[in-house]
CSV table of C-alpha atoms and ligand atoms in Angstrom, one decimal:
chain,number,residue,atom,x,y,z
A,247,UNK,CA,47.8,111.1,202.5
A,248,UNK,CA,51.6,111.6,202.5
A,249,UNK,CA,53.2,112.2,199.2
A,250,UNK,CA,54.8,108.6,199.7
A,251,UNK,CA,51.5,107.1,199.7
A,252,UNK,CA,49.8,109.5,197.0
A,253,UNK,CA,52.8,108.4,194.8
A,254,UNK,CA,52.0,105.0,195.7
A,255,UNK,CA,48.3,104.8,194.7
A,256,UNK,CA,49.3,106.9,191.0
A,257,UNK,CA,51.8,103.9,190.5
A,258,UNK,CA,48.9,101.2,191.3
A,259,UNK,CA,46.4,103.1,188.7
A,260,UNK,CA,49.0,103.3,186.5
A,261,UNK,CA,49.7,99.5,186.8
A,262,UNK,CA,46.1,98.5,186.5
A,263,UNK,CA,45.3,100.6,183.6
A,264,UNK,CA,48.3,98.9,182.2
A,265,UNK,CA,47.0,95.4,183.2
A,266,UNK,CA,43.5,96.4,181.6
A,267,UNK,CA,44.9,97.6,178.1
A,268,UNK,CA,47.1,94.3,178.2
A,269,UNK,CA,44.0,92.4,179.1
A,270,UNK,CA,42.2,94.1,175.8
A,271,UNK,CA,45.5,93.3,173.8
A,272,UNK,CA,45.3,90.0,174.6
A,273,UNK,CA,41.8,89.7,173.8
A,274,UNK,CA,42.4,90.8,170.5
A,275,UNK,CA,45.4,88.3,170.0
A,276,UNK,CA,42.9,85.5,170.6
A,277,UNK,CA,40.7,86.1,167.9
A,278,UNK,CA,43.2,87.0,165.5
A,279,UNK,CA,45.4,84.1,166.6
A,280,UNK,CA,42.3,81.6,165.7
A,281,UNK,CA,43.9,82.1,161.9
A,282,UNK,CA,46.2,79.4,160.8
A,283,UNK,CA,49.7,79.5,160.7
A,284,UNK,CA,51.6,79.2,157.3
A,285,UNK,CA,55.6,79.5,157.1
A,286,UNK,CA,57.2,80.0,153.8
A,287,UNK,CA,60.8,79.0,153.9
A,288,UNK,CA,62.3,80.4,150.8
A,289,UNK,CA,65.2,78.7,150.1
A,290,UNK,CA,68.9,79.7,149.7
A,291,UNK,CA,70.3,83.2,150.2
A,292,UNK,CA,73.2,85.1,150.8
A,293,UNK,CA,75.8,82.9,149.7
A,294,UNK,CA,74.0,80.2,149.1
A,295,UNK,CA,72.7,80.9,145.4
A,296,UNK,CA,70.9,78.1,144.7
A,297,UNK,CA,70.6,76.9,140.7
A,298,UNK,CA,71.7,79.8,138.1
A,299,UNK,CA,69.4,80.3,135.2
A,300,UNK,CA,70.9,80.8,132.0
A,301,UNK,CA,70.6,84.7,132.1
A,302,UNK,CA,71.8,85.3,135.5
A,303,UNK,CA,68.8,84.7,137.5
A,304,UNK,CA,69.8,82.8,140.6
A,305,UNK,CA,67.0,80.7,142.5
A,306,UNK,CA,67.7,82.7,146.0
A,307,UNK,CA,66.2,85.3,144.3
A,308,UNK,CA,63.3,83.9,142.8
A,309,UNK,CA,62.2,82.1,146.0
A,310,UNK,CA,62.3,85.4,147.9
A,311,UNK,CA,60.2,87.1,145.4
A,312,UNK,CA,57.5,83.9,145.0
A,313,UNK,CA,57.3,83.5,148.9
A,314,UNK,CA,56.8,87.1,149.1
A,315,UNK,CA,54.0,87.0,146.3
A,316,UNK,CA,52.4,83.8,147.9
A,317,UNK,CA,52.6,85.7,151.1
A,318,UNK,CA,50.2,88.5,149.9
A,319,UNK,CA,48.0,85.8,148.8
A,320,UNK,CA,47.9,84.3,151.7
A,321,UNK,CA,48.0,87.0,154.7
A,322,UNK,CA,44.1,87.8,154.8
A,323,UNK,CA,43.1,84.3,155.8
A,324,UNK,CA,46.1,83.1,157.5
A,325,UNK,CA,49.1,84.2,159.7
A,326,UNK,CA,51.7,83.9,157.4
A,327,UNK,CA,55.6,84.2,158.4
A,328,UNK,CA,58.5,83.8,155.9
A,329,UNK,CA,62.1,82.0,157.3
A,330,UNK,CA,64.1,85.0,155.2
A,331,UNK,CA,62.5,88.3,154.3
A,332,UNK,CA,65.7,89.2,152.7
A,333,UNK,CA,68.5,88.0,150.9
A,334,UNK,CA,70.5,86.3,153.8
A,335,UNK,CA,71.5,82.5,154.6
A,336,UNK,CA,69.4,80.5,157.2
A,337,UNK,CA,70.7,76.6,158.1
A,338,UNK,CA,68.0,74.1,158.0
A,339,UNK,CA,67.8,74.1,161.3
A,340,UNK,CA,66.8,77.5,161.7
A,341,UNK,CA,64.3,77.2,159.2
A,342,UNK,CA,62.9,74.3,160.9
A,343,UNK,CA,63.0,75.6,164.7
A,344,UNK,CA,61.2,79.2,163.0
A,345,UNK,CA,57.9,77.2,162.2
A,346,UNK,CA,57.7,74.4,165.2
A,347,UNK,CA,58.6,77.4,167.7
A,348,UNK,CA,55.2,79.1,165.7
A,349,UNK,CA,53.5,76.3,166.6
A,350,UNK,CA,52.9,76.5,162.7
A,351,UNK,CA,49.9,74.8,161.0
A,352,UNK,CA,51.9,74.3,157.9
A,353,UNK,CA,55.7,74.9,156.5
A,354,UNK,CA,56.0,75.5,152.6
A,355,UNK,CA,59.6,75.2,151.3
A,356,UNK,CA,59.9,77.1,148.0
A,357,UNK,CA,62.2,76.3,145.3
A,358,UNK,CA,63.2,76.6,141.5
A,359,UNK,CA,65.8,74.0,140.6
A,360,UNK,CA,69.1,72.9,140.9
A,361,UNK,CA,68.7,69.3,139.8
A,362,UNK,CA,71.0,66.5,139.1
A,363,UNK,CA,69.4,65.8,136.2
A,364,UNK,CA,70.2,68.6,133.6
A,365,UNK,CA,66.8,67.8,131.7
A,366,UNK,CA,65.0,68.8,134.2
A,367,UNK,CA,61.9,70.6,134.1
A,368,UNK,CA,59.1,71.3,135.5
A,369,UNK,CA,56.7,71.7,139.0
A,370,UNK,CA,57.4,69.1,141.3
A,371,UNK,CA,56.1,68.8,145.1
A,372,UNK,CA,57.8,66.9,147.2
A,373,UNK,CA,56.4,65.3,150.9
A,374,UNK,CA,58.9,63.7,153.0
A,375,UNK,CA,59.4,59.7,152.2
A,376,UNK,CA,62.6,58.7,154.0
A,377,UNK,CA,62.9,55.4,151.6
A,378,UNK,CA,62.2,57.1,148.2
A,379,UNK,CA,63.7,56.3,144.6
A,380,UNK,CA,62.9,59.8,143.7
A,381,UNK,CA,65.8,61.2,145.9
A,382,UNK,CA,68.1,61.4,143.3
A,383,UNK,CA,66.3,64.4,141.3
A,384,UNK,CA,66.5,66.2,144.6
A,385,UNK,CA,68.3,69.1,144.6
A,386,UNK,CA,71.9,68.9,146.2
A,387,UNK,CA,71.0,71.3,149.2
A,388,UNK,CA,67.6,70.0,150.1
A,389,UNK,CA,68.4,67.1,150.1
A,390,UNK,CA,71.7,67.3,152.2
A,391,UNK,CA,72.8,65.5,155.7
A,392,UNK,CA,73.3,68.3,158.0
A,393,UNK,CA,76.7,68.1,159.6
A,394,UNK,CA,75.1,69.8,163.1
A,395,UNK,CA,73.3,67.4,165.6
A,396,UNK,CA,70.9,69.7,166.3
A,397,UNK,CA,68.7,68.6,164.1
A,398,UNK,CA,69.1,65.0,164.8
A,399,UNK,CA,68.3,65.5,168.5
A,400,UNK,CA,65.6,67.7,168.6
A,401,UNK,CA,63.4,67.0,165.8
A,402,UNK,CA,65.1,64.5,163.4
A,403,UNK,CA,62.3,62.3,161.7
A,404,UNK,CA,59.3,63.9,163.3
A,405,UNK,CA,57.5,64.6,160.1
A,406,UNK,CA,57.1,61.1,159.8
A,407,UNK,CA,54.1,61.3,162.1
A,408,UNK,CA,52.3,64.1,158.9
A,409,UNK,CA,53.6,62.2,156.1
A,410,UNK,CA,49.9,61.4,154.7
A,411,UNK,CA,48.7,64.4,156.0
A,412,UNK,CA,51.6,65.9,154.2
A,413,UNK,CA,50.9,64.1,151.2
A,414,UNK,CA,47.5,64.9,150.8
A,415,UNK,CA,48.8,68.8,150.9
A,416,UNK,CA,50.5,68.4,148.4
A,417,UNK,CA,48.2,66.2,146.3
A,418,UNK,CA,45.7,69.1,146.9
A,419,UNK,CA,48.1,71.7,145.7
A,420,UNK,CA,49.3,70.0,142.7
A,421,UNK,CA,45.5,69.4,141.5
A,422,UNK,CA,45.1,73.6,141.7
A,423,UNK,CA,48.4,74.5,140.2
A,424,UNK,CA,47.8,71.7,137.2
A,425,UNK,CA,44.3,73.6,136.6
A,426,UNK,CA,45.9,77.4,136.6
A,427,UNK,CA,49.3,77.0,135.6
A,428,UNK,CA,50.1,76.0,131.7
A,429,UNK,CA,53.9,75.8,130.9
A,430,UNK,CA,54.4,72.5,133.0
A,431,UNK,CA,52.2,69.7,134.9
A,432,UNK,CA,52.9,69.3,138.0
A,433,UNK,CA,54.0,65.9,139.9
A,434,UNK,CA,54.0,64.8,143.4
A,435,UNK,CA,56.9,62.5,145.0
A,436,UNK,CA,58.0,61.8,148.2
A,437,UNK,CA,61.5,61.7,149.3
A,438,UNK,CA,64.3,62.6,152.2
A,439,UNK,CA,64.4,66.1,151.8
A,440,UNK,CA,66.3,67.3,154.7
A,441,UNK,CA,64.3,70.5,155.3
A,442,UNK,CA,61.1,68.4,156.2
A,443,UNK,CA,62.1,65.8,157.8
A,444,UNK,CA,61.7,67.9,161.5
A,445,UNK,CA,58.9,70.1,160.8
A,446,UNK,CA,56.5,68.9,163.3
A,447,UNK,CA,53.5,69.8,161.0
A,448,UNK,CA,52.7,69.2,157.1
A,449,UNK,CA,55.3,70.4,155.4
A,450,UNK,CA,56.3,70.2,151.5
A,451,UNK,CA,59.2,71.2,149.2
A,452,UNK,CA,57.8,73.1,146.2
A,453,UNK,CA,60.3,73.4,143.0
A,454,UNK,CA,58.3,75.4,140.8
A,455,UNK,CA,60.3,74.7,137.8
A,456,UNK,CA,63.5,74.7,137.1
A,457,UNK,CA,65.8,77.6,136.3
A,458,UNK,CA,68.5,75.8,135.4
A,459,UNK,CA,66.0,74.8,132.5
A,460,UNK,CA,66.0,78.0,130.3
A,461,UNK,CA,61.9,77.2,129.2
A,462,UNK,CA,61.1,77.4,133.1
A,463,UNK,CA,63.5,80.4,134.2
A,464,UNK,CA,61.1,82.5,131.0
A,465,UNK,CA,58.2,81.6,132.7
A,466,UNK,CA,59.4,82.2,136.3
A,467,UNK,CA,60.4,85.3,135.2
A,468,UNK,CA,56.7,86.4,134.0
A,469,UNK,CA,55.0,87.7,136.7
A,470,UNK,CA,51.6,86.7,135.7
A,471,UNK,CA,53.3,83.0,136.4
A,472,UNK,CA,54.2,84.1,139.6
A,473,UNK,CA,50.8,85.1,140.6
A,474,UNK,CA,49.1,82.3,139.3
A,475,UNK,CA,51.5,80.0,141.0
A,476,UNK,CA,50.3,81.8,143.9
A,477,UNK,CA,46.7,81.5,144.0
A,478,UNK,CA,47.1,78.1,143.0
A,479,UNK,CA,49.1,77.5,146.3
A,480,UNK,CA,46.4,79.6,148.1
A,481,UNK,CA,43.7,77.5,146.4
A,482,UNK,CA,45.4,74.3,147.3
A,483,UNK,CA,45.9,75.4,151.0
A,484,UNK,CA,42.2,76.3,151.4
A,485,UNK,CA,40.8,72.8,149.7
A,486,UNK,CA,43.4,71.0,152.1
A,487,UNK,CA,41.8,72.6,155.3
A,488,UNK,CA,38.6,72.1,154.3
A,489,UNK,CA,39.7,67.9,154.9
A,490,UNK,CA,42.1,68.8,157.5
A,491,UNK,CA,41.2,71.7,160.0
B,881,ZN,ZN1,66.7,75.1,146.0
């Protein structure tokens, strides 16, 4: 064999041995893909604050830190993938385009406050609901138009087609939450929020309280609260696929 040939046949063993550890990769990506796929979009960051608590505590912050908590919940049962790991801005398109390029099972949207209404306190869990007299209590940047078409063209609307699917999510995480978490009940509502309305799965808005309200931005800061608003969400997550899988 010439030492063109010889140097041939090494680079054909070298290719199948290549094609044979990609084969096992990819077996092993199959089974671990058969998990579900979560997104956790925390909302706001870099210069987008969100709502300021009384002491300083912006919601950017806290929405990191409870994704990331919920996330270590979550990651032994699911494939979970957060929009911002850190504290950076991300459009709501690019939120939206992370979990429906995923393929995602579900997109949670986490927020603490920012509402019109000063008063207000509390969980809430919102499912999109384009026609909805609860859009006024909306935060200002959930709930806003976005000035891009992007949205509009490619997935404007299309979580009308999981609305009750997305409703019963959240029904089924508001019944965990109001059995582990004391300092507020929690309510469900639908409305227009922006953020949902092109996830092409069931997707909710969270607002787990509201630090504008100094009794909630207390309790977000506990991190016992934190954890228990975590396994709540975990616990409402598993009842809901046990309906829908
Ligand atoms: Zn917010």
């Amino acid at each position: 064999m010439s030492s063109t040939y010889r140097y041939i046949a090494v680079l054909m063993s070298f290719a199948l041995l290549v094609m044979a550890n990609t084969a096992e990769v990819m077996a092993k990506k199959t089974s671990y893909d058969n998990k579900k796929i979560i997104v956790l979009d925390p909302g706001h960051g870099g210069h987008d604050k969100g709502a300021q608590g009384m002491n300083g505590i912006y919601e950017k912050t806290i929405s990191l830190k409870l994704a990331n908590i919920i996330a270590k919940e979550l990651k032994d049962k699911y494939r979970v993938f957060l929009t911002r790991t850190d504290d950076y801005w991300l459009d709501i398109p690019g939120r939206i385009d992370a979990a429906n390029h995923l393929k995602a099972d579900l997109f949670i949207s986490i927020h603490s406050g920012g509402s019109f209404l000063h008063k207000a306190s509390g969980i809430s869990i919102y499912y999109y609901n384009e026609i909805s007299g609860s859009a006024n209590i909306l935060e200002n940047t959930a709930l806003k138009t976005i000035k891009s078409n992007d949205i509009q063209t490619l997935w404007h609307n299309i979580q009308n087609r999981h609305k009750t699917t997305s409703h019963v999510l959240a029904e089924s995480m508001k019944n965990c939450i109001n059995k582990h978490i004391g300092f507020a009940k929690c309510r469900v509502q639908g409305a227009p929020a922006i953020v949902l309305s092109g996830a092409d799965m069931p997707a909710v808005l969270i607002e787990a309280g509201y630090i504008s309200n100094p009794a909630d931005e207390k309790e977000l800061k506990d991190a016992k609260v934190l954890s228990d608003f975590a396994k709540s969400i975990s616990k409402g997550i598993e009842d809901f696929f046990k309906i829908h899988n």
